[in-house]
Coordinates of C-alpha atoms and ligand atoms in Angstrom, one line a residue:
M1 CA 90.5 73.4 100.6
T2 CA 92.3 70.8 100.0
F3 CA 94.1 69.7 96.2
R4 CA 94.7 65.6 95.1
E5 CA 98.0 65.2 97.6
D6 CA 100.0 64.5 94.1
A7 CA 98.9 67.9 92.5
L8 CA 102.2 69.2 92.8
A9 CA 104.6 65.5 92.9
G10 CA 108.0 65.5 91.8
R11 CA 107.5 69.1 92.0
V12 CA 110.9 71.4 93.5
A13 CA 109.6 74.9 94.4
L14 CA 111.4 78.0 96.2
I15 CA 109.7 80.7 97.6
T16 CA 111.3 84.2 98.6
G17 CA 109.2 85.1 102.1
G18 CA 108.8 81.8 102.4
G19 CA 108.6 81.8 106.1
S20 CA 105.5 84.4 106.6
G21 CA 102.0 85.0 105.7
I22 CA 100.9 84.3 102.7
G23 CA 104.7 82.8 100.9
F24 CA 104.3 80.4 104.5
G25 CA 100.8 79.5 103.3
I26 CA 101.9 78.8 100.1
A27 CA 104.3 76.5 101.4
K28 CA 102.1 74.4 103.3
A29 CA 99.9 74.3 100.3
F30 CA 102.5 73.1 97.8
A31 CA 103.8 70.7 100.5
A32 CA 100.0 69.3 101.5
A33 CA 100.0 69.0 97.6
G34 CA 103.2 66.8 97.7
A35 CA 106.8 69.2 96.4
K36 CA 109.6 69.5 97.7
L37 CA 110.2 73.2 98.9
V38 CA 112.6 76.0 99.2
L39 CA 112.3 79.6 101.4
A40 CA 114.3 82.2 101.1
S41 CA 114.1 84.5 103.2
R42 CA 116.7 87.2 105.6
N43 CA 116.0 86.0 109.2
A44 CA 117.6 82.4 109.5
E45 CA 114.9 82.2 112.6
R46 CA 112.0 81.9 111.0
L47 CA 112.5 80.2 108.5
E48 CA 113.7 77.3 109.9
T49 CA 110.3 76.9 112.5
A50 CA 108.3 77.5 109.1
I51 CA 110.7 74.4 108.3
G52 CA 109.6 72.2 111.2
E53 CA 106.4 73.3 110.4
L54 CA 106.2 72.1 106.7
K55 CA 109.2 68.5 107.8
A56 CA 106.1 67.5 110.7
M57 CA 103.1 66.5 107.6
G58 CA 106.1 64.5 106.3
A59 CA 107.6 67.3 103.5
E60 CA 110.6 67.7 102.4
A61 CA 111.7 70.8 102.7
I62 CA 115.5 73.4 102.8
A63 CA 116.1 77.0 104.4
V64 CA 118.2 79.5 102.7
T65 CA 119.1 83.1 104.0
A66 CA 119.2 85.4 101.3
D67 CA 118.0 89.0 100.5
V68 CA 116.4 89.2 97.1
R69 CA 117.8 92.8 96.9
K70 CA 121.2 90.6 95.6
F71 CA 120.7 89.3 92.5
E72 CA 124.1 86.9 93.9
D73 CA 121.7 85.5 97.0
V74 CA 119.1 85.4 95.2
E75 CA 121.8 83.2 92.7
S76 CA 123.1 81.6 95.6
A77 CA 119.2 80.2 96.5
V78 CA 118.0 78.2 93.1
K79 CA 121.3 76.7 92.9
T80 CA 121.4 75.2 96.7
A81 CA 118.1 74.1 95.2
V82 CA 119.2 72.7 92.0
D83 CA 122.1 70.6 94.2
T84 CA 119.9 68.9 97.0
F85 CA 117.1 68.6 95.0
G86 CA 117.7 68.0 91.5
H87 CA 115.6 70.6 89.8
L88 CA 113.9 73.9 89.8
D89 CA 109.6 73.5 88.3
V90 CA 108.9 76.9 90.7
M91 CA 109.7 80.0 91.1
V92 CA 107.4 82.0 93.9
A93 CA 107.8 85.7 94.0
N94 CA 106.4 86.6 97.1
A95 CA 109.1 88.4 99.5
A96 CA 108.0 92.4 100.1
G97 CA 108.2 95.2 102.3
N98 CA 106.3 98.0 102.7
F99 CA 104.8 100.7 105.4
V100 CA 102.7 103.7 104.9
V101 CA 104.4 106.8 104.2
P102 CA 102.3 109.5 102.1
L103 CA 105.1 110.7 99.4
A104 CA 105.3 113.9 100.8
E105 CA 107.0 112.9 103.6
M106 CA 108.4 109.3 102.0
S107 CA 112.4 109.7 101.7
P108 CA 114.2 108.7 98.5
N109 CA 115.6 105.7 100.3
A110 CA 112.1 104.9 101.4
W111 CA 111.0 104.6 98.2
K112 CA 114.2 102.9 97.3
V113 CA 114.6 100.3 99.6
V114 CA 110.6 99.1 99.3
I115 CA 111.1 99.2 95.3
D116 CA 114.8 97.5 95.0
I117 CA 112.7 94.8 97.3
D118 CA 109.8 94.6 95.6
L119 CA 110.6 94.9 92.2
N120 CA 114.7 94.4 91.6
G121 CA 113.9 91.3 93.8
T122 CA 111.4 89.6 91.7
F123 CA 113.0 90.7 88.9
H124 CA 116.0 88.7 91.1
C125 CA 114.2 85.7 91.0
A126 CA 113.0 85.9 87.0
K127 CA 116.1 85.7 85.9
A128 CA 118.6 83.5 88.5
A129 CA 114.8 81.0 88.3
Y130 CA 115.0 81.0 84.4
P131 CA 117.8 79.0 83.3
A132 CA 116.1 75.9 85.8
L133 CA 112.8 76.5 84.9
K134 CA 113.1 75.9 81.2
T135 CA 114.3 72.6 81.8
S136 CA 111.9 71.0 84.4
S137 CA 109.8 68.0 82.7
F138 CA 107.1 70.0 84.2
G139 CA 106.6 72.6 82.3
G140 CA 107.9 75.6 84.6
R141 CA 105.8 77.6 86.6
F142 CA 106.9 81.5 87.3
I143 CA 104.3 83.1 90.0
A144 CA 104.3 86.5 91.3
I145 CA 102.6 87.8 93.9
S146 CA 101.2 91.2 93.0
T147 CA 98.2 93.0 94.2
T148 CA 95.0 94.9 92.8
R149 CA 96.4 97.8 94.1
A150 CA 99.1 97.8 91.9
L151 CA 96.7 99.5 88.5
E152 CA 94.3 101.3 90.9
G153 CA 96.2 103.5 93.0
W154 CA 97.6 103.9 96.5
P155 CA 97.2 106.6 98.7
G156 CA 100.4 106.0 101.7
C157 CA 101.6 103.9 99.5
A158 CA 103.4 105.1 95.8
H159 CA 106.1 102.8 97.1
A160 CA 104.6 99.5 96.8
G161 CA 101.9 100.4 94.2
A162 CA 104.3 101.4 91.7
A163 CA 106.7 98.2 92.1
K164 CA 103.7 95.9 92.1
A165 CA 102.5 97.9 88.2
G166 CA 106.4 97.4 87.3
I167 CA 106.2 93.8 88.5
M168 CA 102.9 93.6 87.1
S169 CA 104.6 94.5 83.3
L170 CA 107.4 92.4 83.8
M171 CA 105.4 89.7 84.0
R172 CA 103.8 90.2 80.8
T173 CA 106.8 90.3 78.9
L174 CA 108.0 87.2 80.6
C175 CA 104.5 85.9 78.8
G176 CA 105.7 86.1 75.6
E177 CA 109.1 86.1 76.2
W178 CA 108.9 82.3 78.2
G179 CA 106.1 81.3 76.4
P180 CA 108.5 79.0 73.6
D181 CA 110.8 78.3 76.7
G182 CA 106.7 76.2 78.2
I183 CA 107.3 78.5 81.9
R184 CA 104.2 79.8 81.8
C185 CA 104.1 83.1 83.9
N186 CA 101.4 84.3 86.0
T187 CA 100.7 86.7 88.5
I188 CA 97.9 86.4 91.7
A189 CA 96.4 89.7 92.5
P190 CA 95.3 89.0 96.7
G191 CA 93.1 91.3 98.5
A192 CA 93.1 91.9 102.0
I193 CA 94.7 89.1 103.8
G194 CA 93.4 89.3 106.5
D195 CA 95.9 86.5 108.5
T196 CA 98.9 88.7 107.7
E197 CA 101.7 91.3 109.7
G198 CA 100.7 93.7 106.9
V199 CA 96.7 94.2 107.9
K200 CA 97.2 93.9 111.0
R201 CA 99.4 96.8 110.4
I202 CA 98.4 99.0 107.8
Y203 CA 94.4 99.2 108.5
E204 CA 93.7 97.6 111.1
E205 CA 96.1 99.3 114.0
A206 CA 95.7 102.1 112.0
G207 CA 91.4 102.5 112.6
R208 CA 91.0 101.6 109.1
K209 CA 89.3 97.3 109.4
E210 CA 85.7 98.4 109.1
L211 CA 86.7 101.2 106.3
E212 CA 88.7 98.2 104.1
L213 CA 85.4 94.9 105.1
S214 CA 82.8 97.5 103.7
S215 CA 84.5 97.8 100.2
I216 CA 84.3 93.9 100.2
P217 CA 81.6 92.1 98.2
L218 CA 81.7 88.8 100.2
G219 CA 82.0 91.1 103.4
A220 CA 85.1 89.7 104.9
F221 CA 89.3 89.7 104.3
G222 CA 91.2 86.5 103.2
K223 CA 92.8 83.8 104.3
T224 CA 96.0 83.1 103.8
S225 CA 95.2 79.5 102.4
D226 CA 92.9 81.1 99.2
I227 CA 95.8 82.5 97.6
A228 CA 97.3 79.1 97.8
S229 CA 94.7 77.4 96.6
A230 CA 95.2 80.1 93.6
A231 CA 99.0 79.1 93.8
V232 CA 98.7 75.2 94.3
F233 CA 96.4 75.7 90.9
L234 CA 98.3 77.6 89.2
C235 CA 101.6 74.7 89.4
S236 CA 98.9 71.8 88.6
D237 CA 98.4 70.4 85.1
A238 CA 95.1 72.2 86.0
G239 CA 97.1 75.2 84.6
A240 CA 98.6 73.8 81.8
Y241 CA 97.3 76.3 79.1
I242 CA 96.9 79.4 81.4
T243 CA 99.9 82.1 81.3
G244 CA 100.2 86.1 81.0
A245 CA 96.6 86.2 83.9
D246 CA 96.7 88.4 86.4
I247 CA 94.7 85.8 88.7
V248 CA 93.1 88.5 91.1
V249 CA 91.9 86.5 95.0
D250 CA 90.6 89.6 96.7
G251 CA 86.7 88.9 97.3
G252 CA 84.8 91.0 94.4
R253 CA 86.9 94.3 96.4
N254 CA 88.4 96.0 92.9
R255 CA 84.9 95.2 91.1
S256 CA 83.5 96.8 93.3
R257 CA 84.7 100.1 94.9
S258 CA 81.4 102.4 94.2
S259 CA 79.2 100.2 96.0
T260 CA 81.0 99.8 98.9
G261 CA 79.9 96.7 100.1
V262 CA 75.9 98.1 101.1
K263 CA 73.5 95.4 99.7
V264 CA 71.0 97.5 96.9
E265 CA 67.6 96.7 98.0
A266 CA 65.3 96.4 94.7
T267 CA 62.9 99.5 95.2
E268 CA 59.2 99.4 93.9
A269 CA 58.9 99.8 90.0
A270 CA 57.8 102.7 88.4
E271 CA 54.4 102.8 87.1
Ligands
HXC301 C1 108.1 105.7 106.9 C2 109.8 104.4 106.7 C3 109.6 103.7 107.6 C4 107.7 103.5 107.8 C5 110.9 102.6 106.7 N1 111.0 103.7 106.3 N2 109.9 102.2 107.8 N3 109.7 105.6 105.5 N4 107.5 105.2 107.8 N5 107.5 103.3 108.0 C6 111.9 104.7 106.1 C7 113.3 104.5 106.4 O1 113.4 105.6 107.8 C8 114.5 104.4 105.1 O2 114.6 105.9 105.3 C9 114.1 103.3 104.8 O3 113.0 103.2 105.2 C10 114.6 102.1 104.7 O4 114.7 101.9 106.4 P1 114.9 100.4 106.6 O5 114.3 100.1 108.5 O6 116.8 101.1 106.9 O7 115.2 99.0 105.4 P2 115.1 97.7 105.8 O8 115.9 97.2 107.6 O9 115.7 97.5 104.7 O10 113.6 97.1 106.6 C11 113.0 97.1 104.4 C12 111.6 97.3 104.8 C13 110.9 96.7 106.6 C14 110.9 97.6 104.0 C15 111.5 98.5 106.0 O11 109.3 97.1 107.1 C16 111.0 94.9 106.3 O12 112.0 94.4 105.8 N6 109.1 94.8 105.7 C17 109.5 93.3 105.6 C18 108.6 92.7 106.6 C19 107.2 94.0 105.4 O13 107.0 95.2 105.2 N7 105.3 92.6 105.4 C20 104.1 93.4 105.1 C21 104.5 92.9 102.5 S1 103.4 93.4 102.5 P3 116.2 107.1 105.1 O14 115.6 107.9 104.4 O15 115.9 107.4 106.8 O16 117.2 106.2 105.3 C22 101.5 93.7 102.6 C23 101.0 94.3 101.4 C24 99.8 95.3 103.0 O17 102.3 92.8 103.9 C25 99.2 95.3 101.8 C26 97.4 95.3 102.4 C27 97.8 96.5 103.3
NAP302 P1 104.4 89.4 105.1 O1 104.4 88.0 105.3 O2 105.1 90.1 106.1 O3 105.9 88.7 104.9 C1 107.0 89.6 103.6 C2 108.0 88.5 103.9 O4 108.7 88.5 102.8 C3 109.0 88.4 104.5 O5 108.6 86.5 105.3 C4 110.2 88.3 104.2 O6 110.8 87.3 105.6 C5 110.5 88.4 103.4 N1 111.2 89.9 102.7 C6 110.9 91.2 103.2 N2 112.0 91.7 102.8 C7 112.6 90.5 102.1 C8 114.8 90.7 101.6 N3 114.9 91.3 101.4 N4 115.1 89.7 101.2 C9 114.3 88.6 100.9 N5 113.3 88.6 101.7 C10 112.6 89.8 102.4 O7 103.8 89.5 103.9 P2 102.7 89.0 103.8 O8 101.8 90.0 103.6 O9 102.4 87.7 103.6 O10 103.1 89.3 102.2 C11 103.0 88.4 101.2 C12 103.3 89.1 99.3 O11 102.0 89.4 98.9 C13 104.0 90.1 99.3 O12 104.2 90.0 97.7 C14 102.3 90.7 99.1 O13 103.1 92.2 99.0 C15 102.0 90.5 98.7 N6 100.2 90.9 99.8 C16 99.8 90.6 100.7 C17 98.6 91.0 101.2 C18 98.2 91.3 102.5 O14 97.1 91.7 101.9 N7 99.2 91.0 103.2 C19 97.7 92.0 99.9 C20 98.0 92.0 99.0 C21 99.2 91.2 98.6 P3 112.2 88.6 105.9 O15 112.1 89.5 107.3 O16 113.0 86.4 106.7 O17 112.9 88.9 105.4

């Protein structure tokens, strides 16, 4: 799916974790729609590879090394964006950490590290970007990447589930606080996205692929481009009246846990 090549023309977008997976998918889709990109994460080498691909597409893009657990890093990334391109119109809080460990075996530090990256990192993105977003001539956009597992419990990932539920609450609050500033605040909740390291590690290598697939009515894992399309839509003029929404992109999985993807056949009508 491609949008018009001017759908995001003139916008500057900062994407945390933009060098891999879903974040890089969003970066490529934003670039194809005319946005300028700032990618921020810890691994400079990974970021530079991603920036090379975006430049090869003809986009203006820069990398900033930042750990979202540190507010000063995120603040500095926002400053670099504004100093380089003159403004910041879109912030995508996408960076996250996750691994499978039952709560009984989870160390306090394992809990803390995921809460720090996911929940505190999203707060840092919001707080640092606010002054720039409220002056955006397009109307600022703040997007947080959540998950459908946030509100249904997530055995093996209590830390990530709790962090994502916290993010969803934060976004509801920001919708109310920042609406008057013209800033639209929405979450995108992906289901299992096949072309990511997380799904390979957490589902495929753990032998859960078929089980997970059977719970998806559309019968396949999603693609990073599916999440990117939702992000372009929300940040374009088409998303002008959308704030406070959770856009679920999961092939129907969260609506049909009990049917486990089995095709339902009609039975003979009772006499
Ligand atoms: C148990 C673990 C663990 C594991 C780390 N820890 N991995 N405990 N099982 N597999 C514990 C460590 O023992 C330590 O606790 C604490 O967590 C911090 O670990 P560090 O390695 O010191 O942390 P750090 O170097 O800061 O790395 C952060 C990280 C790492 C989250 C642990 O995995 C990371 O950088 N991940 C980024 C990439 C990622 O996770 N992508 C997935 C995105 S989300 P102690 O007590 O020993 O000090 C995603 C969702 C998928 O993909 C959803 C669908 C499947
Ligand atoms: P990924 O490829 O593993 O990406 C995680 C990104 O976050 C990496 O680019 C990483 O870059 C960055 N990051 C991690 N810790 C960071 C930190 N402390 N500071 C700055 N950057 C950090 O993950 P993904 O699967 O694409 O996931 C992206 C988002 O989608 C996450 O919010 C995730 O929870 C959500 N999600 C994914 C799925 C899925 O199926 N994959 C499903 C539901 C929700 P560096 O290593 O360079 O720092």
